[in-house]
Amino acid sequence: MLDLKMWPVMSALGGKLKALKSCLVCLASYCEKHLQPHHDAAPLKKHKLVEPSKKLQENICSRHDEVMKIFCRTDQQCICYLCSMDEHKGHDTVSAAAERTERQRELEVSRQNIQQRIQDREKDVKELQQEVEAINGSADKAVEDSEKIFTELIRLMEKRRSDVKQQVRSQQETEVSRVKELQEKLEQEITELKRKDAELKKFSHTEDHNQFLHNYPSLSRLSQSTDSSSINIRPLRDFEDVTAAVSELRDKLQDVLRHQRTNISLTDTEVHVSLSGPEPEPKTRAEFLKYSRELTLDPNTANTLLLLSEGNRKVTFTDQRQSYSSHPDRFTDYRQVLSRQSLTGRCYWEVEWRGYGVDVAVTYKNISRAGESDECLFGHNDKSWRLDCDTDSYDFYYNRVCTPVSGPRSSRVGVYLDHSAGILSFYSVSETMTLLHRVQTTFTQPLYAGLYIHYDSSAELCEVK
C-alpha cells in the first residue's frame, strides 16, 4: 500500500512504482500490486476508487484527524462528524455525497445552458459566415459585372475612336486630293502663262510695224483663266469641329461618371474617395441638378396613416390605417417615412408638397421608430435635421432646438447634401432658387431622406433632370 507520503512507491530494486488508483475511504494511493485487495476482499470492494491523487490529505479534518464526509451548507465547507457536533452544531448539514448530488444536478443544468449558448453562438457564427459569403459573392458578382460593362464601354469607346479617326482621315484624303487637283491645274496655267509671256516679250521686239499689227490680235488673246471663285481655301474648322465634338463627349462622360460616383455607394457604409480637390458648391439650379438623386420611399418605414403611390415616390395622409405588415423599421406613432436609398457624397433632390404642410428631413438610419418619444421625431434628437414647411412659415429643427427661417413661400423644396463636407442646405425652388437654411456639421453615418406629412397633405419626391 502507498500512503500519501510515498508517491510514487519505491520498488525492491529501488525503482519507482506508479500509483494506479486512490481510495477515498482509505485515503491512500495504491500501485497495481497493492490495489488487488480492493478487487478481492468484499469489504474493500465497497470503497470508492478514483484516479491517482496527491490531494487525498485534504479530505482529512486538520483538527480531528477524521475523514470529512459532511458538508456544512451554512458555512459552505466540508467537515467531519466531530465538527458537526462542535463548532458547526445547529448548522444546516448534509452528507458530502448528498451535497455533491445536488451540486452535480446544478452543474448539469449549467452545462446544458452553456451547451445551448454554444449552439446559439455556433448558429450565429454560421449565419455571419453565410452573410460574409453572401457579401463576398455579391461583391464579386458586382465587380465581375462591372468589369464586363466597363470592358464593353471601353470597346465602344475604342470603336468610336476608330470611327472618328477613319472619318477624319477619309475627309483629309478627300480634301487633300481636291486641293492637289486644283494645285496641278493652277501650276499648268502658270506654265502656260509663262510661255505666253515669253512669246509676247519676243513679239514686242518686232520691228516691222505692219507685221506687228497684223499678228497682234491673235497673240494678245489669253486662254481662259481659272476662276478664282473655284479656289475654295476652306478653313480648318471642319477638323476643329471634330475636336470640339469629342471634347464635348468627354465632358458629358465626365459628368455622367461624376454623377454615378455619387450614386454608387455601399449600403450603410460610408466610402468616399475623391481623386481631385474639393469642388465649389453649386450656385445655379443647373449645377445642383448635376448631383440629382432619384429617390423612392421605403414602405417598411411608412407609418400606417401614410399611403404610398406613384412608384413609392408620393406619400399622402389618410385617415384610414393601411394594412402594412409588421416591421421593426416602421414609425409606429409619427406620420413619417424614409427613403429606400442611403445618401453619401454629393446629393440633390426636390420635394413637391400640397396641403397644410410637410416636414423635409434627413436622418441617420438608427433613429428610433417605436413610440412617441423625441428620439423618434425628426429634428428632436441628434440623429436628424428637419425643415418644417407650411403655408405660413418655415422652421428648422435640430436636437429639439427650433430656428425660425425666412424666405419666399414655394410648394417645392430643394435639398442639397455634401456628406463629406458636412453641408446640408434647404432651398425654396420656383423660377429661381433661394437658400432657406444651411447647416455646417460633421456627418458620421450615411443619411436617409425623410418626410413628415401634416394632416390632409401630401408630398412627392420629384423626378428632376
Short mmCIF file of C-alpha atoms in Angstrom, two decimals:
data_model
loop_
_atom_site.label_atom_id
_atom_site.label_comp_id
_atom_site.label_asym_id
_atom_site.label_seq_id
_atom_site.Cartn_x
_atom_site.Cartn_y
_atom_site.Cartn_z
CA MET A 1 0.00 0.00 0.00
CA LEU A 2 1.10 3.56 -0.70
CA ASP A 3 0.37 6.24 1.86
CA LEU A 4 0.27 9.90 0.92
CA LYS A 5 3.92 10.40 1.79
CA MET A 6 5.10 7.62 -0.55
CA TRP A 7 4.40 8.92 -4.05
CA PRO A 8 5.29 7.05 -6.13
CA VAL A 9 6.38 3.98 -4.08
CA MET A 10 9.86 2.56 -4.36
CA SER A 11 10.23 -1.00 -5.63
CA ALA A 12 12.51 -3.55 -4.08
CA LEU A 13 15.04 -2.79 -6.76
CA GLY A 14 14.97 0.90 -5.99
CA GLY A 15 12.71 1.75 -8.94
CA LYS A 16 9.54 3.84 -8.76
CA LEU A 17 6.13 2.12 -8.92
CA LYS A 18 3.39 4.26 -10.39
CA ALA A 19 0.17 4.56 -8.35
CA LEU A 20 -2.78 3.08 -10.23
CA LYS A 21 -5.72 4.23 -8.08
CA SER A 22 -6.50 6.26 -4.97
CA CYS A 23 -9.10 5.15 -2.40
CA LEU A 24 -11.34 7.87 -0.97
CA VAL A 25 -12.15 5.66 2.04
CA CYS A 26 -8.65 4.52 2.90
CA LEU A 27 -7.30 7.92 1.80
CA ALA A 28 -4.33 6.16 0.27
CA SER A 29 -2.94 5.54 -3.21
CA TYR A 30 -2.02 2.06 -4.43
CA CYS A 31 0.20 0.57 -7.07
CA GLU A 32 -1.16 -2.29 -9.14
CA LYS A 33 0.06 -4.97 -6.68
CA HIS A 34 -1.31 -3.38 -3.50
CA LEU A 35 -4.58 -2.42 -5.18
CA GLN A 36 -5.55 -6.06 -5.69
CA PRO A 37 -7.20 -6.50 -2.22
CA HIS A 38 -9.74 -3.81 -3.18
CA HIS A 39 -10.79 -6.09 -6.02
CA ASP A 40 -10.76 -9.31 -4.00
CA ALA A 41 -11.90 -8.51 -0.42
CA ALA A 42 -15.67 -7.95 -0.11
CA PRO A 43 -15.42 -5.06 2.44
CA LEU A 44 -12.84 -3.27 0.30
CA LYS A 45 -14.90 -3.64 -2.88
CA LYS A 46 -17.31 -1.03 -1.49
CA HIS A 47 -14.57 1.60 -1.29
CA LYS A 48 -14.59 4.45 -3.80
CA LEU A 49 -11.61 4.20 -6.15
CA VAL A 50 -10.61 7.21 -8.24
CA GLU A 51 -7.74 8.26 -10.45
CA PRO A 52 -4.46 8.71 -8.53
CA SER A 53 -4.50 11.93 -6.50
CA LYS A 54 -1.91 13.74 -4.40
CA LYS A 55 -4.61 15.75 -2.59
CA LEU A 56 -6.17 12.97 -0.50
CA GLN A 57 -4.88 14.60 2.69
CA GLU A 58 -7.22 17.49 2.03
CA ASN A 59 -10.12 15.12 2.84
CA ILE A 60 -8.82 14.76 6.46
CA CYS A 61 -10.02 17.22 9.10
CA SER A 62 -6.96 19.09 10.36
CA ARG A 63 -8.48 19.46 13.85
CA HIS A 64 -9.87 15.98 14.47
CA ASP A 65 -7.87 13.86 12.02
CA GLU A 66 -11.14 12.39 10.74
CA VAL A 67 -12.43 11.95 7.20
CA MET A 68 -14.66 14.89 6.20
CA LYS A 69 -17.83 13.24 4.95
CA ILE A 70 -20.26 16.02 5.89
CA PHE A 71 -20.94 19.36 4.13
CA CYS A 72 -21.99 22.41 6.11
CA ARG A 73 -24.31 24.48 3.92
CA THR A 74 -24.30 27.30 6.46
CA ASP A 75 -20.52 27.81 6.14
CA GLN A 76 -20.18 26.21 2.71
CA GLN A 77 -17.37 23.83 3.67
CA CYS A 78 -16.64 20.15 4.20
CA ILE A 79 -16.40 18.97 7.84
CA CYS A 80 -16.04 15.76 9.80
CA TYR A 81 -18.72 14.31 12.12
CA LEU A 82 -16.94 15.75 15.20
CA CYS A 83 -17.05 19.23 13.66
CA SER A 84 -20.82 18.81 13.17
CA MET A 85 -21.21 18.33 16.92
CA ASP A 86 -18.81 21.09 17.86
CA GLU A 87 -18.41 24.49 16.15
CA HIS A 88 -20.90 23.57 13.38
CA LYS A 89 -23.58 22.40 15.81
CA GLY A 90 -27.04 23.55 14.74
CA HIS A 91 -25.89 24.39 11.18
CA ASP A 92 -27.59 23.12 8.05
CA THR A 93 -25.54 20.00 7.26
CA VAL A 94 -25.90 17.14 4.82
CA SER A 95 -23.65 14.35 3.70
CA ALA A 96 -20.95 15.32 1.26
CA ALA A 97 -22.41 12.77 -1.16
CA ALA A 98 -25.87 14.39 -0.98
CA GLU A 99 -24.44 17.86 -1.49
CA ARG A 100 -22.39 16.56 -4.41
CA THR A 101 -25.55 15.10 -5.96
CA GLU A 102 -27.30 18.48 -5.65
CA ARG A 103 -24.33 20.41 -6.99
CA GLN A 104 -23.93 17.83 -9.76
CA ARG A 105 -27.53 18.47 -10.77
CA GLU A 106 -26.88 22.22 -10.83
CA LEU A 107 -23.70 21.59 -12.77
CA GLU A 108 -25.60 19.65 -15.40
CA VAL A 109 -28.11 22.47 -15.71
CA SER A 110 -25.24 24.94 -16.13
CA ARG A 111 -23.65 22.69 -18.73
CA GLN A 112 -26.94 22.46 -20.60
CA ASN A 113 -27.19 26.23 -20.57
CA ILE A 114 -23.62 26.53 -21.78
CA GLN A 115 -24.18 23.95 -24.48
CA GLN A 116 -27.32 25.76 -25.59
CA ARG A 117 -25.39 29.03 -25.72
CA ILE A 118 -22.65 27.28 -27.69
CA GLN A 119 -25.26 26.03 -30.17
CA ASP A 120 -26.78 29.51 -30.39
CA ARG A 121 -23.38 31.13 -30.92
CA GLU A 122 -22.38 28.49 -33.46
CA LYS A 123 -25.64 29.21 -35.28
CA ASP A 124 -24.86 32.94 -35.13
CA VAL A 125 -21.33 32.30 -36.40
CA LYS A 126 -22.73 30.17 -39.22
CA GLU A 127 -25.22 32.89 -40.15
CA LEU A 128 -22.47 35.51 -40.05
CA GLN A 129 -20.30 33.28 -42.21
CA GLN A 130 -23.19 32.93 -44.64
CA GLU A 131 -23.53 36.71 -44.54
CA VAL A 132 -19.81 37.06 -45.29
CA GLU A 133 -20.17 34.61 -48.17
CA ALA A 134 -23.23 36.49 -49.42
CA ILE A 135 -21.38 39.82 -49.20
CA ASN A 136 -18.34 38.37 -50.94
CA GLY A 137 -20.49 36.72 -53.58
CA SER A 138 -22.48 39.88 -54.19
CA ALA A 139 -19.31 42.00 -54.30
CA ASP A 140 -17.58 39.52 -56.64
CA LYS A 141 -20.60 39.50 -58.94
CA ALA A 142 -20.78 43.30 -58.88
CA VAL A 143 -17.08 43.53 -59.74
CA GLU A 144 -17.41 40.90 -62.46
CA ASP A 145 -20.49 42.53 -63.97
CA SER A 146 -18.91 45.98 -63.69
CA GLU A 147 -15.76 44.71 -65.39
CA LYS A 148 -17.86 43.34 -68.25
CA ILE A 149 -19.80 46.59 -68.57
CA PHE A 150 -16.67 48.74 -68.44
CA THR A 151 -14.95 46.42 -70.92
CA GLU A 152 -17.91 46.84 -73.25
CA LEU A 153 -17.85 50.59 -72.64
CA ILE A 154 -14.13 50.69 -73.43
CA ARG A 155 -14.76 48.62 -76.55
CA LEU A 156 -17.46 51.05 -77.66
CA MET A 157 -15.14 53.98 -76.96
CA GLU A 158 -12.35 52.30 -78.92
CA LYS A 159 -14.74 51.69 -81.82
CA ARG A 160 -15.94 55.28 -81.67
CA ARG A 161 -12.34 56.49 -81.57
CA SER A 162 -11.54 54.31 -84.59
CA ASP A 163 -14.61 55.59 -86.45
CA VAL A 164 -13.70 59.21 -85.75
CA LYS A 165 -10.12 58.60 -86.83
CA GLN A 166 -11.29 56.89 -90.02
CA GLN A 167 -13.75 59.69 -90.79
CA VAL A 168 -11.10 62.35 -90.23
CA ARG A 169 -8.55 60.51 -92.39
CA SER A 170 -11.13 59.95 -95.12
CA GLN A 171 -12.10 63.61 -95.09
CA GLN A 172 -8.42 64.52 -95.03
CA GLU A 173 -7.77 62.38 -98.10
CA THR A 174 -10.73 63.89 -99.96
CA GLU A 175 -9.74 67.47 -99.14
CA VAL A 176 -6.07 66.93 -99.96
CA SER A 177 -6.99 65.29 -103.29
CA ARG A 178 -9.27 68.22 -104.17
CA VAL A 179 -6.61 70.78 -103.28
CA LYS A 180 -3.85 68.93 -105.17
CA GLU A 181 -6.05 68.66 -108.24
CA LEU A 182 -6.65 72.39 -108.14
CA GLN A 183 -2.97 72.96 -107.42
CA GLU A 184 -1.94 70.98 -110.54
CA LYS A 185 -4.44 72.92 -112.62
CA LEU A 186 -3.01 76.23 -111.39
CA GLU A 187 0.56 75.08 -112.00
CA GLN A 188 -0.36 74.16 -115.60
CA GLU A 189 -1.90 77.58 -116.03
CA ILE A 190 1.25 79.23 -114.62
CA THR A 191 3.39 77.28 -117.12
CA GLU A 192 1.11 78.31 -119.97
CA LEU A 193 1.17 81.95 -118.84
CA LYS A 194 4.95 81.97 -118.62
CA ARG A 195 5.17 80.55 -122.16
CA LYS A 196 2.71 83.16 -123.38
CA ASP A 197 4.64 85.91 -121.61
CA ALA A 198 7.87 84.81 -123.31
CA GLU A 199 6.11 84.77 -126.69
CA LEU A 200 4.70 88.23 -126.15
CA LYS A 201 8.04 89.50 -124.98
CA LYS A 202 9.63 88.25 -128.20
CA PHE A 203 6.79 89.68 -130.26
CA SER A 204 7.19 93.05 -128.57
CA HIS A 205 10.59 93.35 -130.26
CA THR A 206 9.14 93.03 -133.81
CA GLU A 207 10.49 95.98 -135.89
CA ASP A 208 8.03 95.77 -138.78
CA HIS A 209 5.02 97.83 -137.78
CA ASN A 210 2.70 96.27 -140.28
CA GLN A 211 3.72 92.74 -139.23
CA PHE A 212 3.22 93.65 -135.51
CA LEU A 213 -0.27 95.00 -136.14
CA HIS A 214 -1.21 92.06 -138.33
CA ASN A 215 -0.25 89.40 -135.73
CA TYR A 216 -1.20 91.29 -132.56
CA PRO A 217 -4.89 90.24 -132.40
CA SER A 218 -4.06 86.55 -132.34
CA LEU A 219 -1.13 86.81 -129.96
CA SER A 220 -2.76 89.11 -127.43
CA ARG A 221 -5.65 86.71 -126.71
CA LEU A 222 -5.12 84.74 -123.48
CA SER A 223 -6.54 81.34 -122.72
CA GLN A 224 -9.37 81.35 -120.19
CA SER A 225 -8.03 81.72 -116.66
CA THR A 226 -9.10 79.51 -113.78
CA ASP A 227 -11.96 81.15 -111.92
CA SER A 228 -10.64 82.37 -108.61
CA SER A 229 -14.00 81.57 -107.02
CA SER A 230 -13.34 77.88 -107.59
CA ILE A 231 -10.23 78.15 -105.44
CA ASN A 232 -12.03 77.50 -102.17
CA ILE A 233 -9.46 77.62 -99.40
CA ARG A 234 -11.53 76.09 -96.63
CA PRO A 235 -10.59 76.91 -93.08
CA LEU A 236 -9.58 74.02 -90.86
CA ARG A 237 -12.76 74.46 -88.89
CA ASP A 238 -14.06 71.06 -90.05
CA PHE A 239 -11.37 69.29 -88.08
CA GLU A 240 -11.69 71.75 -85.19
CA ASP A 241 -15.38 70.86 -85.04
CA VAL A 242 -14.42 67.21 -84.69
CA THR A 243 -12.12 68.07 -81.78
CA ALA A 244 -14.85 70.17 -80.19
CA ALA A 245 -17.39 67.34 -80.57
CA VAL A 246 -15.00 64.84 -78.97
CA SER A 247 -14.27 67.30 -76.17
CA GLU A 248 -17.99 67.73 -75.59
CA LEU A 249 -18.39 63.95 -75.47
CA ARG A 250 -15.57 63.76 -72.92
CA ASP A 251 -17.19 66.44 -70.75
CA LYS A 252 -20.56 64.67 -70.85
CA LEU A 253 -18.91 61.37 -69.95
CA GLN A 254 -17.10 63.03 -67.04
CA ASP A 255 -20.41 64.44 -65.80
CA VAL A 256 -22.05 61.03 -66.04
CA LEU A 257 -19.16 59.32 -64.24
CA ARG A 258 -19.10 62.02 -61.57
CA HIS A 259 -22.83 61.61 -61.05
CA GLN A 260 -22.56 57.83 -60.93
CA ARG A 261 -19.66 58.04 -58.49
CA THR A 262 -22.04 59.88 -56.19
CA ASN A 263 -24.82 57.36 -56.73
CA ILE A 264 -22.73 54.22 -56.34
CA SER A 265 -22.35 53.68 -52.61
CA LEU A 266 -22.24 50.71 -50.22
CA THR A 267 -25.33 50.48 -48.08
CA ASP A 268 -24.80 51.75 -44.52
CA THR A 269 -21.14 52.11 -45.27
CA GLU A 270 -19.56 55.43 -45.97
CA VAL A 271 -16.98 55.04 -48.71
CA HIS A 272 -16.00 58.35 -50.28
CA VAL A 273 -12.72 58.71 -52.13
CA SER A 274 -12.08 61.78 -54.20
CA LEU A 275 -9.11 61.82 -56.55
CA SER A 276 -9.48 65.54 -57.20
CA GLY A 277 -9.54 68.56 -54.95
CA PRO A 278 -12.71 69.95 -53.36
CA GLU A 279 -15.23 71.21 -55.91
CA PRO A 280 -17.02 74.53 -55.43
CA GLU A 281 -20.54 74.44 -54.05
CA PRO A 282 -23.23 74.67 -56.78
CA LYS A 283 -24.78 78.08 -57.39
CA THR A 284 -27.43 77.60 -60.08
CA ARG A 285 -30.19 75.02 -60.32
CA ALA A 286 -28.48 73.53 -63.37
CA GLU A 287 -25.35 72.98 -61.27
CA PHE A 288 -27.41 71.42 -58.47
CA LEU A 289 -29.11 69.07 -60.93
CA LYS A 290 -25.72 67.55 -61.77
CA TYR A 291 -25.94 65.88 -58.35
CA SER A 292 -29.63 64.95 -58.51
CA ARG A 293 -30.65 61.61 -56.98
CA GLU A 294 -33.68 59.57 -57.95
CA LEU A 295 -35.12 58.61 -54.58
CA THR A 296 -38.01 56.33 -53.64
CA LEU A 297 -39.75 55.82 -50.31
CA ASP A 298 -39.31 52.66 -48.23
CA PRO A 299 -42.74 51.06 -47.49
CA ASN A 300 -41.23 49.24 -44.48
CA THR A 301 -40.69 52.59 -42.73
CA ALA A 302 -44.04 54.26 -43.52
CA ASN A 303 -46.47 54.99 -40.69
CA THR A 304 -49.80 53.24 -41.22
CA LEU A 305 -51.59 56.59 -41.73
CA LEU A 306 -49.48 57.22 -44.83
CA LEU A 307 -50.39 55.98 -48.32
CA LEU A 308 -47.57 55.48 -50.85
CA SER A 309 -48.17 55.81 -54.59
CA GLU A 310 -46.50 56.84 -57.87
CA GLY A 311 -43.93 54.07 -57.64
CA ASN A 312 -43.31 54.84 -53.95
CA ARG A 313 -42.32 58.43 -54.74
CA LYS A 314 -45.52 60.06 -53.40
CA VAL A 315 -46.88 59.89 -49.84
CA THR A 316 -50.34 61.08 -48.77
CA PHE A 317 -52.01 61.46 -45.36
CA THR A 318 -55.00 59.17 -44.93
CA ASP A 319 -57.40 58.74 -42.02
CA GLN A 320 -57.70 55.02 -42.78
CA ARG A 321 -54.85 52.91 -41.49
CA GLN A 322 -53.03 50.93 -44.15
CA SER A 323 -52.59 47.18 -43.78
CA TYR A 324 -48.80 47.26 -43.79
CA SER A 325 -47.00 44.20 -42.46
CA SER A 326 -45.25 44.43 -39.11
CA HIS A 327 -41.67 45.62 -39.50
CA PRO A 328 -39.07 46.90 -36.99
CA ASP A 329 -38.21 49.83 -39.28
CA ARG A 330 -41.75 51.24 -39.29
CA PHE A 331 -42.56 54.51 -37.47
CA THR A 332 -45.36 53.47 -35.14
CA ASP A 333 -46.69 56.85 -33.95
CA TYR A 334 -45.32 59.69 -36.08
CA ARG A 335 -46.51 60.11 -39.69
CA GLN A 336 -43.00 59.70 -41.07
CA VAL A 337 -41.34 57.73 -43.86
CA LEU A 338 -37.73 57.33 -45.06
CA SER A 339 -36.13 56.90 -48.45
CA ARG A 340 -35.03 53.46 -49.52
CA GLN A 341 -31.67 54.80 -50.70
CA SER A 342 -28.87 55.96 -48.41
CA LEU A 343 -27.16 59.29 -49.07
CA THR A 344 -23.41 59.89 -49.16
CA GLY A 345 -21.18 62.09 -51.28
CA ARG A 346 -22.91 64.98 -53.04
CA CYS A 347 -26.68 64.65 -53.48
CA TYR A 348 -29.56 66.88 -54.50
CA TRP A 349 -33.29 66.16 -54.54
CA GLU A 350 -36.54 68.11 -54.59
CA VAL A 351 -39.85 67.65 -52.76
CA GLU A 352 -43.18 68.92 -54.12
CA TRP A 353 -45.88 69.23 -51.45
CA ARG A 354 -49.58 70.03 -51.26
CA GLY A 355 -52.00 70.75 -48.40
CA TYR A 356 -51.29 72.19 -44.96
CA GLY A 357 -47.62 71.33 -44.82
CA VAL A 358 -44.80 68.82 -44.82
CA ASP A 359 -41.52 68.41 -42.94
CA VAL A 360 -38.49 67.71 -45.15
CA ALA A 361 -35.72 65.92 -43.23
CA VAL A 362 -32.55 63.86 -43.32
CA THR A 363 -31.70 61.31 -40.65
CA TYR A 364 -29.35 58.52 -39.67
CA LYS A 365 -30.76 55.01 -40.06
CA ASN A 366 -30.53 54.28 -36.31
CA ILE A 367 -33.21 56.82 -35.39
CA SER A 368 -35.79 55.23 -33.05
CA ARG A 369 -39.03 54.07 -34.66
CA ALA A 370 -41.42 52.88 -31.91
CA GLY A 371 -43.32 55.26 -29.62
CA GLU A 372 -43.92 58.99 -29.24
CA SER A 373 -40.61 59.99 -27.67
CA ASP A 374 -38.42 62.73 -29.09
CA GLU A 375 -35.97 60.04 -30.19
CA CYS A 376 -38.45 59.09 -32.94
CA LEU A 377 -39.40 62.57 -34.22
CA PHE A 378 -37.37 64.25 -36.95
CA GLY A 379 -35.40 67.24 -35.63
CA HIS A 380 -35.97 66.44 -31.95
CA ASN A 381 -32.77 64.45 -31.46
CA ASP A 382 -29.12 64.50 -32.54
CA LYS A 383 -29.74 61.97 -35.33
CA SER A 384 -31.94 64.06 -37.65
CA TRP A 385 -32.36 67.52 -39.22
CA ARG A 386 -35.74 68.87 -40.37
CA LEU A 387 -37.23 71.85 -42.21
CA ASP A 388 -40.91 72.41 -41.27
CA CYS A 389 -42.79 73.82 -44.29
CA ASP A 390 -46.37 75.09 -44.15
CA THR A 391 -48.43 77.73 -45.90
CA ASP A 392 -47.37 80.50 -43.48
CA SER A 393 -43.78 79.90 -42.36
CA TYR A 394 -40.61 77.83 -42.28
CA ASP A 395 -38.93 76.48 -39.16
CA PHE A 396 -35.75 74.44 -38.82
CA TYR A 397 -35.35 71.84 -36.05
CA TYR A 398 -32.31 70.03 -34.74
CA ASN A 399 -31.96 68.35 -31.33
CA ARG A 400 -35.23 69.97 -30.11
CA VAL A 401 -34.00 73.49 -30.96
CA CYS A 402 -36.29 75.46 -33.29
CA THR A 403 -34.84 78.13 -35.59
CA PRO A 404 -37.32 80.38 -37.49
CA VAL A 405 -36.45 80.59 -41.20
CA SER A 406 -37.42 83.38 -43.58
CA GLY A 407 -37.76 83.03 -47.34
CA PRO A 408 -40.21 83.02 -50.26
CA ARG A 409 -43.09 80.55 -50.00
CA SER A 410 -42.94 77.72 -52.52
CA SER A 411 -44.57 74.31 -52.88
CA ARG A 412 -41.23 72.86 -53.94
CA VAL A 413 -38.20 72.49 -51.65
CA GLY A 414 -34.73 71.54 -52.82
CA VAL A 415 -32.26 69.74 -50.54
CA TYR A 416 -28.50 69.72 -51.16
CA LEU A 417 -26.16 67.44 -49.22
CA ASP A 418 -22.37 67.31 -49.31
CA HIS A 419 -21.83 64.47 -46.87
CA SER A 420 -18.03 64.59 -46.62
CA ALA A 421 -18.01 68.39 -46.26
CA GLY A 422 -20.80 68.27 -43.65
CA ILE A 423 -23.05 70.66 -45.62
CA LEU A 424 -26.86 70.43 -45.64
CA SER A 425 -28.85 73.16 -47.39
CA PHE A 426 -32.57 73.73 -47.99
CA TYR A 427 -33.82 75.86 -50.90
CA SER A 428 -37.11 77.37 -51.97
CA VAL A 429 -37.48 76.39 -55.63
CA SER A 430 -39.61 78.31 -58.11
CA GLU A 431 -38.29 80.17 -61.14
CA THR A 432 -35.18 80.79 -59.06
CA MET A 433 -33.56 79.05 -56.10
CA THR A 434 -33.43 80.82 -52.74
CA LEU A 435 -31.39 79.48 -49.84
CA LEU A 436 -33.62 78.98 -46.79
CA HIS A 437 -31.27 77.40 -44.28
CA ARG A 438 -27.74 75.98 -44.33
CA VAL A 439 -26.17 73.57 -41.84
CA GLN A 440 -22.42 73.05 -41.37
CA THR A 441 -21.67 69.99 -39.25
CA THR A 442 -19.95 66.58 -39.34
CA PHE A 443 -21.93 63.57 -40.55
CA THR A 444 -20.74 60.29 -39.06
CA GLN A 445 -23.10 57.88 -40.89
CA PRO A 446 -24.89 57.65 -44.23
CA LEU A 447 -28.10 59.67 -44.24
CA TYR A 448 -31.64 58.94 -45.44
CA ALA A 449 -34.19 61.41 -46.78
CA GLY A 450 -37.28 61.69 -44.56
CA LEU A 451 -40.77 63.17 -44.81
CA TYR A 452 -43.30 64.04 -42.06
CA ILE A 453 -46.79 64.58 -43.51
CA HIS A 454 -49.22 67.07 -41.91
CA TYR A 455 -52.99 66.46 -41.86
CA ASP A 456 -54.67 66.43 -45.29
CA SER A 457 -51.31 66.89 -47.03
CA SER A 458 -49.11 65.02 -49.48
CA ALA A 459 -45.53 65.16 -50.73
CA GLU A 460 -43.69 63.73 -53.71
CA LEU A 461 -40.02 63.11 -54.41
CA CYS A 462 -39.64 64.84 -57.77
CA GLU A 463 -38.03 63.38 -60.86
CA VAL A 464 -35.60 66.19 -61.69
CA LYS A 465 -33.35 66.29 -64.73
#
